[in-house]
Coordinates of C-alpha atoms in Angstrom, one line a residue:
Chain A
V1 CA -10.5 30.6 -8.5
T2 CA -10.4 30.3 -4.7
A3 CA -8.2 30.7 -1.7
A4 CA -9.0 29.0 1.6
G5 CA -5.5 30.2 3.1
F6 CA -3.1 27.6 2.3
G7 CA -2.6 25.3 -0.6
Y8 CA -0.6 22.0 -0.8
R9 CA 0.1 19.5 -3.3
A10 CA 0.7 16.2 -1.9
F11 CA -0.4 12.3 -2.2
G12 CA -1.2 13.2 -5.6
L13 CA -4.0 15.7 -4.9
S14 CA -4.4 19.3 -4.8
I15 CA -5.7 20.4 -1.4
V16 CA -7.0 23.9 0.1
S17 CA -7.1 24.6 3.6
E18 CA -8.0 26.8 6.2
L19 CA -5.8 25.4 8.4
E20 CA -2.2 25.5 8.2
I21 CA -0.4 21.9 7.9
P22 CA 3.5 22.4 8.0
H23 CA 3.9 18.8 7.1
L24 CA 3.1 19.3 3.4
P25 CA 4.8 20.8 0.6
I26 CA 2.9 24.1 -0.1
C27 CA 1.8 25.3 -3.6
D28 CA -0.4 28.4 -4.4
P29 CA -3.8 28.3 -2.8
W30 CA -5.3 29.9 -5.5
M31 CA -6.6 27.3 -7.9
R32 CA -9.7 26.7 -10.1
K33 CA -12.1 25.0 -8.5
G34 CA -12.0 22.1 -11.0
D35 CA -8.5 21.7 -10.0
I36 CA -9.3 21.4 -6.4
D37 CA -9.2 17.6 -5.2
V38 CA -9.7 18.3 -1.3
V39 CA -11.0 21.2 0.7
L40 CA -10.5 21.5 4.2
R41 CA -12.6 23.9 6.6
L42 CA -13.4 25.1 9.8
G43 CA -16.7 24.6 10.8
A44 CA -19.3 23.1 13.1
V45 CA -19.4 19.4 13.3
D46 CA -22.1 17.7 15.8
D47 CA -21.5 14.6 18.2
E48 CA -23.0 12.0 16.1
R49 CA -20.6 9.1 15.0
V50 CA -21.0 8.1 11.6
I51 CA -18.9 5.5 10.0
E52 CA -20.0 4.7 6.5
R53 CA -18.6 4.5 2.8
G54 CA -18.2 8.2 1.8
R55 CA -18.8 9.7 4.9
R56 CA -17.0 9.4 8.2
Q57 CA -17.8 11.8 11.2
A58 CA -16.2 11.3 14.7
I59 CA -14.0 13.0 17.4
I60 CA -10.5 12.8 18.4
P61 CA -10.4 13.4 22.0
A62 CA -9.1 16.8 23.3
H63 CA -8.2 17.8 19.8
F64 CA -11.4 18.1 17.2
R65 CA -14.6 16.8 15.5
Y66 CA -14.2 16.0 12.2
Q67 CA -16.3 15.1 9.2
V68 CA -14.8 13.6 6.0
Q69 CA -17.1 13.4 2.8
N70 CA -16.5 11.6 -0.5
G71 CA -12.7 12.2 0.0
R72 CA -13.1 15.7 -0.8
D73 CA -15.0 17.8 1.9
V74 CA -13.4 17.9 5.2
T75 CA -14.8 19.8 8.2
I76 CA -12.7 20.2 11.3
D77 CA -14.4 21.5 14.8
C78 CA -11.5 22.5 16.8
L79 CA -12.2 21.6 20.5
P80 CA -11.6 24.3 23.1
G81 CA -7.4 24.5 24.3
A82 CA -6.4 22.2 21.5
D83 CA -3.0 23.0 20.2
P84 CA -2.7 23.9 16.2
R85 CA 0.5 21.7 16.2
D86 CA -1.5 18.7 17.5
I87 CA -4.4 19.5 15.1
A88 CA -2.6 19.5 11.9
D89 CA -0.3 16.4 13.0
M90 CA -3.6 14.6 13.6
I91 CA -5.0 15.6 10.4
M92 CA -1.5 14.0 8.9
S93 CA -2.1 10.7 10.7
R94 CA -5.8 10.5 11.0
I95 CA -7.6 12.3 8.5
M96 CA -5.4 12.0 5.4
P97 CA -5.7 8.4 5.3
V98 CA -9.6 8.4 5.3
I99 CA -9.5 11.0 2.5
A100 CA -7.2 8.6 0.7
Y101 CA -9.4 5.7 1.1
Q102 CA -12.6 7.6 0.3
R103 CA -10.8 8.4 -3.0
G104 CA -10.1 4.7 -3.6
L105 CA -6.2 5.1 -3.0
L106 CA -3.9 2.6 -1.8
V107 CA -2.5 3.8 1.2
L108 CA 1.0 2.3 2.6
H109 CA 2.0 2.7 6.4
A110 CA 5.5 3.9 5.1
S111 CA 8.2 6.8 5.1
A112 CA 10.1 6.9 1.4
I113 CA 12.8 8.6 0.0
A114 CA 13.7 9.0 -3.8
S115 CA 17.1 7.8 -5.3
N116 CA 18.2 7.7 -9.0
G117 CA 14.7 8.3 -10.2
H118 CA 13.1 5.8 -8.1
V119 CA 11.1 5.6 -4.8
L120 CA 12.2 3.1 -1.8
A121 CA 9.5 2.9 0.7
F122 CA 10.4 1.8 4.5
S123 CA 7.3 0.5 5.9
G124 CA 6.7 -0.7 10.0
T125 CA 4.7 -0.1 13.1
S126 CA 4.6 3.1 14.9
G127 CA 8.1 3.3 16.6
A128 CA 9.9 1.0 14.0
G129 CA 12.0 3.5 12.7
K130 CA 10.4 4.4 9.1
S131 CA 11.1 8.0 9.5
T132 CA 14.8 7.3 11.0
M133 CA 15.6 5.2 8.3
A134 CA 14.2 7.5 5.5
A135 CA 16.4 10.4 7.3
A136 CA 19.6 8.3 7.2
M137 CA 18.9 7.9 3.5
A138 CA 18.0 11.9 3.3
A139 CA 21.4 12.6 5.1
R140 CA 23.2 10.8 2.2
G141 CA 21.7 13.0 -0.5
H142 CA 18.4 11.2 -1.3
T143 CA 15.2 13.0 -1.4
I144 CA 12.5 12.8 1.3
V145 CA 9.4 11.6 -0.6
S146 CA 6.7 11.3 2.3
D147 CA 6.6 10.4 5.9
D148 CA 4.5 7.8 7.7
M149 CA 2.0 7.6 4.9
L150 CA 2.7 6.7 1.2
V151 CA 0.0 7.1 -1.5
V152 CA 0.8 4.4 -4.2
K153 CA -1.1 4.0 -7.8
V154 CA -0.9 0.6 -9.5
H155 CA -2.0 -0.2 -12.9
P156 CA -1.5 -3.6 -14.1
G157 CA 1.7 -4.4 -16.0
Q158 CA 3.1 -1.0 -14.9
R159 CA 5.5 -0.4 -12.3
P160 CA 3.6 1.4 -9.2
M161 CA 3.9 4.9 -8.8
A162 CA 4.4 6.6 -5.6
F163 CA 3.5 10.2 -4.9
A164 CA 5.0 12.8 -2.4
G165 CA 3.5 13.4 0.9
A166 CA 4.9 14.7 4.1
T167 CA 8.2 16.1 3.0
F168 CA 9.4 16.8 6.3
L169 CA 10.4 13.6 8.7
K170 CA 9.3 13.4 12.3
L171 CA 12.4 13.2 14.1
S172 CA 13.5 12.7 17.6
R173 CA 16.3 15.3 19.0
Q174 CA 18.6 12.2 19.1
T175 CA 18.2 11.3 15.6
L176 CA 18.4 15.1 14.6
D177 CA 21.6 15.3 16.8
H178 CA 23.2 12.1 15.1
L179 CA 22.3 13.5 11.4
G180 CA 24.0 16.8 12.5
W181 CA 20.7 18.4 11.7
Q182 CA 20.3 21.5 13.7
H183 CA 16.9 21.7 16.0
D184 CA 16.8 24.8 17.3
D185 CA 14.8 26.5 14.9
L186 CA 12.8 23.4 13.7
A187 CA 8.9 23.4 14.6
L188 CA 7.7 20.5 17.0
A189 CA 5.5 18.2 15.1
N190 CA 3.5 18.1 18.0
T191 CA 3.1 18.5 21.9
S192 CA 3.3 15.3 22.8
E193 CA 6.0 12.9 21.3
G194 CA 9.0 15.6 21.6
K195 CA 9.5 14.9 17.7
Y196 CA 10.5 17.5 15.4
L197 CA 9.6 18.3 11.8
G198 CA 13.1 17.8 10.4
G199 CA 14.9 17.3 7.0
P200 CA 18.3 18.4 5.5
K201 CA 19.6 21.9 6.0
R202 CA 19.5 22.2 2.2
P203 CA 17.0 20.3 1.0
N204 CA 17.2 18.0 -2.0
H205 CA 15.0 18.8 -4.8
T206 CA 11.6 17.5 -4.6
I207 CA 10.2 14.7 -7.0
G208 CA 7.2 16.9 -8.1
T209 CA 3.6 16.1 -8.4
D210 CA 3.4 13.0 -11.0
G211 CA 4.9 10.7 -8.7
L212 CA 8.0 8.4 -9.2
P213 CA 8.2 4.5 -9.9
L214 CA 8.3 2.6 -6.5
L215 CA 11.5 0.3 -6.7
A216 CA 11.3 -1.5 -3.3
L217 CA 9.4 -1.7 -0.2
F218 CA 11.4 -2.6 3.0
Q219 CA 9.8 -4.3 6.3
I220 CA 11.5 -2.2 9.1
G221 CA 12.1 -4.4 12.2
R222 CA 14.4 -4.6 15.5
G223 CA 17.2 -7.3 15.7
A224 CA 20.8 -7.9 14.5
F225 CA 21.2 -5.8 11.2
A226 CA 20.0 -8.2 8.2
M227 CA 18.3 -7.5 4.9
R228 CA 16.6 -10.4 3.4
P229 CA 14.2 -10.4 0.3
I230 CA 10.7 -11.9 1.3
R231 CA 8.5 -13.9 -1.3
A232 CA 5.8 -12.0 -2.7
I233 CA 2.9 -13.9 -1.2
N234 CA 4.3 -13.7 2.2
A235 CA 4.5 -9.9 2.0
A236 CA 1.0 -9.8 0.5
A237 CA -0.4 -12.2 3.5
N238 CA 1.6 -9.5 6.0
W239 CA -0.7 -7.0 4.4
S240 CA -1.6 -5.5 8.1
F241 CA 2.0 -4.2 8.5
F242 CA 2.3 -2.5 5.2
V243 CA -1.0 -1.0 4.9
H244 CA -2.0 2.3 6.8
S245 CA -4.9 1.9 9.0
P246 CA -6.4 -1.1 7.6
D247 CA -9.6 -0.7 9.6
L248 CA -10.6 2.1 7.3
L249 CA -10.5 -0.2 4.3
P250 CA -13.9 -1.6 4.7
F251 CA -15.2 1.7 4.0
A252 CA -13.1 2.6 1.1
D253 CA -14.0 3.7 -2.3
R254 CA -14.1 0.2 -4.1
P255 CA -11.9 -1.8 -1.4
K256 CA -11.7 -4.8 -3.7
A257 CA -9.9 -2.4 -6.3
I258 CA -7.4 -1.5 -3.6
W259 CA -6.8 -5.0 -2.9
Q260 CA -6.1 -5.7 -6.2
Q261 CA -3.6 -2.6 -6.2
W262 CA -1.7 -4.3 -3.1
L263 CA -1.5 -7.8 -4.7
D264 CA -0.1 -6.2 -7.9
L265 CA 2.3 -4.1 -5.8
V266 CA 3.6 -6.8 -4.2
G267 CA 4.1 -8.8 -7.3
S268 CA 5.9 -6.2 -9.0
V269 CA 8.4 -4.4 -6.4
Q270 CA 11.0 -6.3 -4.4
V271 CA 9.9 -6.7 -0.8
S272 CA 12.6 -7.4 1.7
T273 CA 13.1 -7.2 5.6
L274 CA 15.4 -4.6 6.9
D275 CA 16.4 -5.3 10.6
Q276 CA 18.4 -3.0 12.6
S277 CA 19.1 -2.8 16.2
G278 CA 18.1 1.2 16.3
D279 CA 22.0 1.8 16.9
F280 CA 23.2 4.5 14.7
F281 CA 26.0 2.6 13.3
D282 CA 23.6 -0.2 12.3
L283 CA 21.6 2.5 10.4
S284 CA 24.5 3.8 8.3
A285 CA 25.3 0.5 7.6
A286 CA 21.5 -0.2 6.6
A287 CA 21.7 2.9 4.2
I288 CA 24.6 1.9 2.5
R289 CA 23.2 -1.7 1.6
V290 CA 20.1 0.0 0.6
E291 CA 21.9 2.0 -1.8
K292 CA 24.0 -1.0 -3.2
L293 CA 20.6 -2.6 -4.0
V294 CA 19.3 0.6 -5.7
T295 CA 22.1 0.6 -7.8
R296 CA 21.8 -2.6 -8.9
E297 CA 18.0 -2.7 -9.4
T298 CA 18.0 0.5 -11.3
S299 CA 20.9 -0.8 -13.4
A300 CA 18.9 -3.9 -14.0
A301 CA 15.5 -1.8 -14.8
N302 CA 17.7 0.7 -17.2
N303 CA 19.3 -2.6 -19.1
D304 CA 15.7 -3.9 -19.4
A305 CA 14.3 -0.5 -20.9
R306 CA 17.2 -0.2 -23.4
P307 CA 16.2 -1.0 -27.1
R308 CA 17.9 -4.5 -27.9
Chain B
V1 CA -13.1 -40.9 -17.0
R2 CA -16.9 -40.1 -16.8
T3 CA -17.0 -42.0 -13.6
H4 CA -14.2 -39.9 -11.9
Q5 CA -15.4 -38.3 -8.8
T6 CA -13.5 -36.6 -5.8
N7 CA -15.6 -35.3 -2.7
L8 CA -17.9 -33.1 -4.3
L9 CA -16.3 -32.4 -7.5
T10 CA -17.1 -34.4 -10.7
I11 CA -15.3 -34.3 -14.3
D12 CA -18.5 -32.9 -15.7
D13 CA -18.8 -29.9 -13.3
V14 CA -18.4 -26.4 -14.5
I15 CA -16.2 -24.5 -12.3
H16 CA -15.2 -20.8 -11.7
R17 CA -13.2 -18.3 -9.6
K18 CA -15.2 -16.7 -6.9
D19 CA -15.8 -13.2 -6.9
E20 CA -14.0 -12.6 -3.9
M21 CA -10.6 -13.8 -5.2
M22 CA -8.5 -11.2 -6.4
S23 CA -5.2 -12.4 -8.5
S24 CA -2.1 -11.0 -9.8
R25 CA 0.6 -12.4 -12.1
S26 CA 3.8 -12.2 -10.6
G27 CA 6.5 -13.7 -12.8
N28 CA 5.7 -17.5 -13.0
E29 CA 3.4 -17.5 -10.2
W30 CA -0.2 -16.2 -9.5
L31 CA -0.6 -14.4 -6.4
T32 CA -4.3 -14.8 -5.1
M33 CA -6.2 -13.6 -2.2
D34 CA -9.9 -14.0 -0.8
V35 CA -10.7 -10.7 0.3
Q36 CA -13.6 -11.6 2.4
K37 CA -11.5 -14.3 4.5
M38 CA -8.2 -12.2 4.1
V39 CA -6.6 -15.7 2.9
F40 CA -3.7 -15.8 0.5
F41 CA -2.4 -18.4 -2.1
A42 CA 0.3 -18.5 -4.5
F43 CA 0.2 -20.8 -7.2
Q44 CA 3.0 -22.2 -9.1
G45 CA 3.7 -24.5 -12.5
P46 CA 0.4 -26.6 -13.5
S47 CA -1.6 -25.1 -10.7
A48 CA -0.8 -21.3 -11.9
R49 CA -2.1 -22.6 -15.2
I50 CA -5.1 -24.3 -13.7
W51 CA -5.7 -20.8 -12.2
E52 CA -5.3 -18.9 -15.6
L53 CA -7.9 -21.4 -17.2
L54 CA -10.2 -20.6 -14.5
E55 CA -10.5 -17.3 -15.6
T56 CA -13.6 -17.9 -17.2
P57 CA -16.1 -20.7 -16.0
I58 CA -14.9 -24.2 -17.7
S59 CA -15.6 -27.8 -17.3
V60 CA -13.5 -29.9 -15.3
R61 CA -13.2 -32.2 -18.5
A62 CA -12.3 -29.3 -20.9
L63 CA -9.9 -28.1 -18.3
V64 CA -8.0 -31.8 -18.3
G65 CA -8.2 -31.7 -21.9
K66 CA -6.4 -28.5 -22.1
L67 CA -3.8 -29.9 -19.4
V68 CA -3.4 -33.0 -21.1
E69 CA -2.4 -31.2 -24.5
E70 CA 0.2 -28.8 -22.8
Y71 CA 1.7 -31.4 -20.3
E72 CA 3.7 -34.6 -20.4
I73 CA 0.9 -36.5 -18.6
D74 CA -1.5 -39.3 -19.4
E75 CA -5.4 -38.6 -19.0
A76 CA -6.2 -40.8 -16.3
S77 CA -3.3 -39.4 -13.9
C78 CA -4.2 -35.6 -14.8
V79 CA -8.2 -36.3 -14.1
Q80 CA -6.9 -37.6 -10.9
E81 CA -4.3 -35.1 -9.9
T82 CA -6.6 -32.0 -11.2
L83 CA -9.8 -33.3 -9.2
A84 CA -7.7 -33.5 -6.2
H85 CA -6.3 -30.0 -6.7
L86 CA -9.7 -28.5 -7.7
S87 CA -11.4 -30.2 -4.5
K88 CA -8.8 -28.4 -2.2
L89 CA -9.6 -25.0 -4.1
L90 CA -13.2 -25.7 -3.5
D91 CA -12.8 -26.6 0.2
E92 CA -11.1 -23.4 0.8
G93 CA -13.7 -21.3 -1.3
A94 CA -11.6 -20.2 -4.0
I95 CA -13.7 -22.1 -6.5
G96 CA -17.3 -22.6 -7.0
I97 CA -19.4 -24.9 -9.1
V98 CA -21.6 -23.3 -11.9
S99 CA -23.5 -26.1 -12.9
P100 CA -23.7 -29.1 -10.5
T101 CA -24.0 -32.3 -12.4
R102 CA -25.0 -34.8 -9.7
N103 CA -28.7 -35.4 -8.7

């Protein structure tokens, strides 16, 4: 049994950390050693840059040096003057994907919500509106599953399972105001973007640690409001849009197995484009359209599952 | 039939999917990708069936035999169309020849 300070359960992993990561759902840090998947410690890391399978060591200028080994052991060496909020935020955006890939997990660049027992993922480039779309859904009563990074496990012949990650969304003051979510007492996600870690005032229930089936994947884009299905092969070929930090994939554990999961995923869930202008009116319209799709698809899935 | 040859491929060659090709069945089509070149293909209809039959090494002759059994097509046309399709896959690097029969 051990306690390293903070305990988190995210991405299907049990994490103990000497650093607080406010983005993640907390759990009891006292865990049996055999139950711990990731240990994040503070310690010295030298300047040598190492990028190989099972080991990555590098520096994020002005923030920290880090070493990640075998998707389990993480050492963070904070640089003088670095802000703890920036360090936690960088751990989420830069270190968590390394951990996941070293463990052979498929990582989508997506924010996600749960609705009717199924997960919907909103994928897109930075600034496309992934978190904002997830927030628009959360404001309508759906549960936040993850922000920016979504771990999905795909077994052939089964529906892909999505796991809870960051359960707060990184949102601008403007978005929070539009949703009617107070930001006075919210924590800043970092010191550079002016975004807060936000969510509904009374959070909806969480999805638990076992994951939920992924129902649909949306490619968020800018333009006149439209939602159109994408052929599976086109979605597959557009992998660089959906997959998180593709530059890390060659150094993943069993990258071919990850690509197999990617193909199985796009072949088994509905993938659609979801364009919106960035206007909040469009966002509400998009949320309503997405809800209709969920109702139709979950009803079809339930009919399929019903004994004949 | 024995004399058929298209580009590099002959009716007696044994062919196989390349190791770098990943595949996934999605409804009536096969999604495939070359993980080295990051090239993607979708196969439907007879080309999906051909891809399925290539799961283990098979001679073009045996492949044509199965297709003639399963589809309404005469053997000569099937040989011609199958060789043309396989030659494209060979050019794309999706399949390889296990045992070339040419001298």
